[in-house]
CSV table of C-alpha atoms in Angstrom, one decimal:
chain,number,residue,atom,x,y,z
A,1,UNK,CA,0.0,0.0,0.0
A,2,UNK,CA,1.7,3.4,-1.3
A,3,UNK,CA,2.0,6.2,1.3
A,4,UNK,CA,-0.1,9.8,0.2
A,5,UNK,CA,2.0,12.0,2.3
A,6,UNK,CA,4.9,13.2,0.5
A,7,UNK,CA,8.4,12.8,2.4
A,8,UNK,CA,9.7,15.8,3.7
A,9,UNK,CA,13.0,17.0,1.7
A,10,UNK,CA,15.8,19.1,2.4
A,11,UNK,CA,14.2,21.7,-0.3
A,12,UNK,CA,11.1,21.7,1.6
A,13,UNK,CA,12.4,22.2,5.1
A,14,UNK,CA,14.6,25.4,3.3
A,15,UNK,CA,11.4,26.9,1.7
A,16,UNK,CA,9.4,26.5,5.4
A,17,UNK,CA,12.2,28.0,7.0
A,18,UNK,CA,12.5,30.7,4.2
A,19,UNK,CA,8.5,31.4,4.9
A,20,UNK,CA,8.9,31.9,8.5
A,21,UNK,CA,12.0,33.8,8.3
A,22,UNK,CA,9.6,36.2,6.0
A,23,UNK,CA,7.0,36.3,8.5
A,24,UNK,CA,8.7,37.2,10.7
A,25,UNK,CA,10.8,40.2,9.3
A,26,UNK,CA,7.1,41.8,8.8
A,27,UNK,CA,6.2,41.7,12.1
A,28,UNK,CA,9.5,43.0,12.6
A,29,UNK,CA,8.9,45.8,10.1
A,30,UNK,CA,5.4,46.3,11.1
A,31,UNK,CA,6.6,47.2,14.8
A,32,UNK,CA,9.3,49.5,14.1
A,33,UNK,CA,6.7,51.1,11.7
A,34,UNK,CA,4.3,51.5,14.9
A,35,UNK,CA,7.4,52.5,17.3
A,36,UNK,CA,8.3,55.0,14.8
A,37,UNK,CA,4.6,56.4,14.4
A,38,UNK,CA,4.2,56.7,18.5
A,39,UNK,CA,7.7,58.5,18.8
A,40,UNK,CA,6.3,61.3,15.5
A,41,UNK,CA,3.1,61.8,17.8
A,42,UNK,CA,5.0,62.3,21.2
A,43,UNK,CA,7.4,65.2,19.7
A,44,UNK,CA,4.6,66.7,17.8
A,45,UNK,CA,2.8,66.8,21.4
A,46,UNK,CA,5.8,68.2,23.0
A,47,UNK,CA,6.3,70.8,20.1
A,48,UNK,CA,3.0,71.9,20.4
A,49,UNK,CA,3.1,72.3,24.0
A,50,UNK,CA,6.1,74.3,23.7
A,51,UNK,CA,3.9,76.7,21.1
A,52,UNK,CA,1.3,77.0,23.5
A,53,UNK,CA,3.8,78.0,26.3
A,54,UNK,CA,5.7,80.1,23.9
A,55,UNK,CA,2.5,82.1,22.7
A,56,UNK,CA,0.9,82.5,26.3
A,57,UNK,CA,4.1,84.9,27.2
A,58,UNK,CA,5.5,85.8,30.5
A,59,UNK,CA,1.7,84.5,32.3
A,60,UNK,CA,1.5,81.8,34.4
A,61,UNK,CA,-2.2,80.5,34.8
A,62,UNK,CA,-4.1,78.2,37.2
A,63,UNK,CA,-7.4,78.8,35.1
A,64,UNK,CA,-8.6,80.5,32.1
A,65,UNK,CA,-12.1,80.8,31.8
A,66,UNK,CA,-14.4,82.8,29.2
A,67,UNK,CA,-16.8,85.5,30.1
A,68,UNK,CA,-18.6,87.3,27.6
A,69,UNK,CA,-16.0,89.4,25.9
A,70,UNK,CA,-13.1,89.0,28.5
A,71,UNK,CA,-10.9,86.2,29.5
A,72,UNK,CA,-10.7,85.9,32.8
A,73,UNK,CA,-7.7,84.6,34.8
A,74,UNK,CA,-7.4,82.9,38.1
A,75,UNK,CA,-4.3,83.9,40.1
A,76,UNK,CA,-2.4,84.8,37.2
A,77,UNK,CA,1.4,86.5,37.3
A,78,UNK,CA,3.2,88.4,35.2
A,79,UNK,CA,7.0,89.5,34.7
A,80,UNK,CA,8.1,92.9,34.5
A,81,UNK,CA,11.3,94.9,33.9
A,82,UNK,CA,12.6,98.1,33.9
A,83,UNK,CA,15.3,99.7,32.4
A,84,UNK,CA,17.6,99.8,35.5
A,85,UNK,CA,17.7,96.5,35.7
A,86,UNK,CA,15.0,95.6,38.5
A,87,UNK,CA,12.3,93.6,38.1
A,88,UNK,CA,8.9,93.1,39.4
A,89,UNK,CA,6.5,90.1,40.2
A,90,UNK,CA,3.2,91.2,39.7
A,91,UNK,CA,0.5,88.7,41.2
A,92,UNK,CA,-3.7,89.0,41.8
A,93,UNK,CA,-6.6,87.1,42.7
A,94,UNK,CA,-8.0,87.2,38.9
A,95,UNK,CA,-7.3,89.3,36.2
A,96,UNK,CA,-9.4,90.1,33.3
A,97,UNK,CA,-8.7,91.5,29.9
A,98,UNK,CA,-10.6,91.9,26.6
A,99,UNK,CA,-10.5,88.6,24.0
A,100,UNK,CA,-9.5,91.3,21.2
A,101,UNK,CA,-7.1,93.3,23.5
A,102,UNK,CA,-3.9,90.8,23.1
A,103,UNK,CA,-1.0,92.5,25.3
A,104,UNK,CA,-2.9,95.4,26.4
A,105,UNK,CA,-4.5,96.3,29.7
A,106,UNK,CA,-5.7,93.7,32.4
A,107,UNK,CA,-7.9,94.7,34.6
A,108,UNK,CA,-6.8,92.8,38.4
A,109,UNK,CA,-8.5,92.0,41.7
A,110,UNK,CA,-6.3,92.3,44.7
A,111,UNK,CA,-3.1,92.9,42.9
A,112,UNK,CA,0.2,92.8,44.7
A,113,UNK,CA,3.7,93.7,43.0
A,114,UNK,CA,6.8,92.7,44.6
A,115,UNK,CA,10.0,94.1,43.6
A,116,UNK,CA,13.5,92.6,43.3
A,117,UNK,CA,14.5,95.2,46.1
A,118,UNK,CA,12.5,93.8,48.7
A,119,UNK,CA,9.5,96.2,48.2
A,120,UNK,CA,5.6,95.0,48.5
A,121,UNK,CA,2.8,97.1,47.2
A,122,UNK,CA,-0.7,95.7,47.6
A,123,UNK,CA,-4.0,97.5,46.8
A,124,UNK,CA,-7.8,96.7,46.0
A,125,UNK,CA,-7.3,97.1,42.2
A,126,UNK,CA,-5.0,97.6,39.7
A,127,UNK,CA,-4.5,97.7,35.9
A,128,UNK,CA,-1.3,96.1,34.0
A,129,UNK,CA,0.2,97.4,31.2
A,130,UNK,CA,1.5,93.8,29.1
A,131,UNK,CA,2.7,96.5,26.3
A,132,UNK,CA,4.6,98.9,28.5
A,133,UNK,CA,4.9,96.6,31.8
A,134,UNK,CA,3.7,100.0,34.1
A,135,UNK,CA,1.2,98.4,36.6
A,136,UNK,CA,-1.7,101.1,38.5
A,137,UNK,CA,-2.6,99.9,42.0
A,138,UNK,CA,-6.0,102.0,43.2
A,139,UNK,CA,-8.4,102.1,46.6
A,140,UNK,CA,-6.0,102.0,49.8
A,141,UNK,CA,-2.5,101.0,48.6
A,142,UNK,CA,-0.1,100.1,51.3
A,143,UNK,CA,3.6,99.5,51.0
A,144,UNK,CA,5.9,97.4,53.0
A,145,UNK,CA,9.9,97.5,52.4
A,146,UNK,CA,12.2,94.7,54.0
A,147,UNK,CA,14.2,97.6,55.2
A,148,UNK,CA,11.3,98.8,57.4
A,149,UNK,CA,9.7,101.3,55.1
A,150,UNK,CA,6.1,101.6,55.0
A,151,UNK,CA,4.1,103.5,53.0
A,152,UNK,CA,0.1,104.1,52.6
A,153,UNK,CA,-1.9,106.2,49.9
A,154,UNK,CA,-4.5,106.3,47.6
A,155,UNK,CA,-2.9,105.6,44.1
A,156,UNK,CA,0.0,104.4,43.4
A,157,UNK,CA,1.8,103.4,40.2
A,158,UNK,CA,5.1,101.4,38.5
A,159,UNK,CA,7.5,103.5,36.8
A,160,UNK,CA,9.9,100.8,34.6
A,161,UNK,CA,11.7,103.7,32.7
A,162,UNK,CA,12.7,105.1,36.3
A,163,UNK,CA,12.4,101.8,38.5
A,164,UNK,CA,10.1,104.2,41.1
A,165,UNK,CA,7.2,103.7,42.8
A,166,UNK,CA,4.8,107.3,42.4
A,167,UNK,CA,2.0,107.2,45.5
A,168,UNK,CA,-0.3,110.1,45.1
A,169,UNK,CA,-3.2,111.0,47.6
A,170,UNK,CA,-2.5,111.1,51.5
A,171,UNK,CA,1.0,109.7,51.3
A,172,UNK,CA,1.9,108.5,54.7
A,173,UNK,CA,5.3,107.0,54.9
A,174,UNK,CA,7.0,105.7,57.9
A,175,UNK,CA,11.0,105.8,57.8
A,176,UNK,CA,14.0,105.6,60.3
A,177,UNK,CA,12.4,106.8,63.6
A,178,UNK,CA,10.3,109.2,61.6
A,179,UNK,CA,7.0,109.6,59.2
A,180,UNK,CA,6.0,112.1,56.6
A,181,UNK,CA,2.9,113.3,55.0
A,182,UNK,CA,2.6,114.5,51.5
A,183,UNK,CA,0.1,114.6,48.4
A,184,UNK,CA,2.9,113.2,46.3
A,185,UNK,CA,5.8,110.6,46.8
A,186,UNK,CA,8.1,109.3,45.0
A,187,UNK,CA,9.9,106.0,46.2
A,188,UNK,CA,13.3,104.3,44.3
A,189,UNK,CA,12.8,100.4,44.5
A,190,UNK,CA,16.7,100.1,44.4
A,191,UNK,CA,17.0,102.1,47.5
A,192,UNK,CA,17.9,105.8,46.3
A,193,UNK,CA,16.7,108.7,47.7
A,194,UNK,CA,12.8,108.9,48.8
A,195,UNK,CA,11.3,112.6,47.2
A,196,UNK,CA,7.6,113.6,48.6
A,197,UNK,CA,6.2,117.3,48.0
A,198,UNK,CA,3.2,118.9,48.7
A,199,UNK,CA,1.3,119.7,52.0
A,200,UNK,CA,4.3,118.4,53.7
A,201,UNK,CA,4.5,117.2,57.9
A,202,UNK,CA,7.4,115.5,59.0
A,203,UNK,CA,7.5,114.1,62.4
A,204,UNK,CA,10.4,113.1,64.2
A,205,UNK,CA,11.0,112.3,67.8
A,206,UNK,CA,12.2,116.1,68.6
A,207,UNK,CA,9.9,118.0,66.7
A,208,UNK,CA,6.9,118.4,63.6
A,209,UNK,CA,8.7,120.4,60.2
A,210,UNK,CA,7.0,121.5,57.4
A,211,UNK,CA,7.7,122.3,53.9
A,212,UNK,CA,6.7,122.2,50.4
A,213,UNK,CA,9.2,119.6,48.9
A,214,UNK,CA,11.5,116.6,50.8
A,215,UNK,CA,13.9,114.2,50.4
A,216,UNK,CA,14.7,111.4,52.4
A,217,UNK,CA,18.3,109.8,52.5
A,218,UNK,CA,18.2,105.8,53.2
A,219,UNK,CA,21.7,105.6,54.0
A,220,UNK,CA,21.9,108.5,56.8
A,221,UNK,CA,18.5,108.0,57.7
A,222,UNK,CA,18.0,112.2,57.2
A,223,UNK,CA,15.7,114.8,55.9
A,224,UNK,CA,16.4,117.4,54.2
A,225,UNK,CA,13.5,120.1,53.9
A,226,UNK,CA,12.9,122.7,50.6
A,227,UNK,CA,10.1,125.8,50.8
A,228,UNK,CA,9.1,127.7,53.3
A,229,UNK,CA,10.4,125.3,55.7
A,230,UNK,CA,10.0,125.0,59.5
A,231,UNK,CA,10.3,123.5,62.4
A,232,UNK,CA,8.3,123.4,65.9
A,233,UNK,CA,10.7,121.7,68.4
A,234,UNK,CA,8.9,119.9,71.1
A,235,UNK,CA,9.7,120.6,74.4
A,236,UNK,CA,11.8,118.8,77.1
A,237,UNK,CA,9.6,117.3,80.1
């Protein structure tokens, strides 16, 4: 009785081996392929994350959310320079700005702007400047140095050309062992000298001076008094 089944060869066995060999340098293929695909998707990912960080500028954001016409943001912060060198880190509660308005004004809640001098300034509200980084803090605006400087007024408002702070509207500030009232101050974040005018009251341990003009020396911790200045010397007890 002849055996069907055809005896395996020597060719056969090479062409079974050839086919498997085949197989699997598709599969092979087919992964790298798929690898290669995965790794094109991750960088374009990254790269586009990068964009988005790149095109958001110097904010950093907890939450955007869109009302109306505005963006609002949650506890945003921004960057700024000015052209001595100092910077400032300007922080809120929420800021708000026009969807159409891209690097103009934002509009913040409980804004507070630290210097790189050691200078606070917090105030109700406030407006920033993304164009010309000059930030306007409104409604009781106090100031706290980490040289002991303290400062309270009405207005007050980031100069980056100058690197000063300008308060305006019942300027109290507290220096050395003295204070001084004025309509008008100007403060230098990098510590120079302190220039107030208008309705002017100094009051030192010794003695209450008035004049029209000021200027407070950091370093020597002294006054010096311009127009129609006096002095009323308290008396010894």
């Amino acid at each position: 009785m002849n055996d069907a089944s055809s005896p395996l060869t020597a060719e056969t066995v090479q062409i079974a081996l050839a086919h498997k060999l085949q197989l699997r340098d598709e599969n092979v293929h087919r992964l790298r392929q798929g690898l290669i695909a995965l790794a094109a998707i991750s960088v374009i990912l990254f790269v586009g994350f990068l964009i988005f960080t790149a095109l958001s500028g110097n904010v950093n954001r907890s939450r955007d959310v869109v009302k109306g016409n505005d963006l609002v943001i949650e506890n945003p912060r921004f960057i700024g320079h000015s052209r001595k060198g100092g910077t400032v880190t300007v922080t809120a509660v929420q800021a708000k700005r026009a969807l159409g308005n891209v690097g103009g004004i934002v509009e913040l809640s409980k804004p507070k702007m630290t210097t790189s001098s050691g200078a606070e300034v917090y105030g109700d509200s406030g407006k920033w400047n993304q164009a010309t980084q000059e930030l306007s803090l409104e409604n009781q605006v106090v100031m706290i140095h980490k040289k002991g400087q303290r400062a309270s007024a009405q207005h007050a408002f980031w100069r980056p050309e100058t690197g000063t702070i300008e308060f305006l509207g019942g300027v109290i500030i507290t220096v050395g062992d003295g204070s001084a009232i004025s309509n008008r101050l100007n403060f230098d974040a990098n510590g120079g000298v302190i220039k107030g005018d208008g309705g002017v009251q100094i009051t030192l341990p010794f003695g209450v001076a008035n004049s029209e003009v000021y200027e407070y020396y950091p370093e020597t911790q002294r006054f010096k008094l311009r127009g129609n200045a006096k002095m009323i010397f308290k008396r010894r007890q």
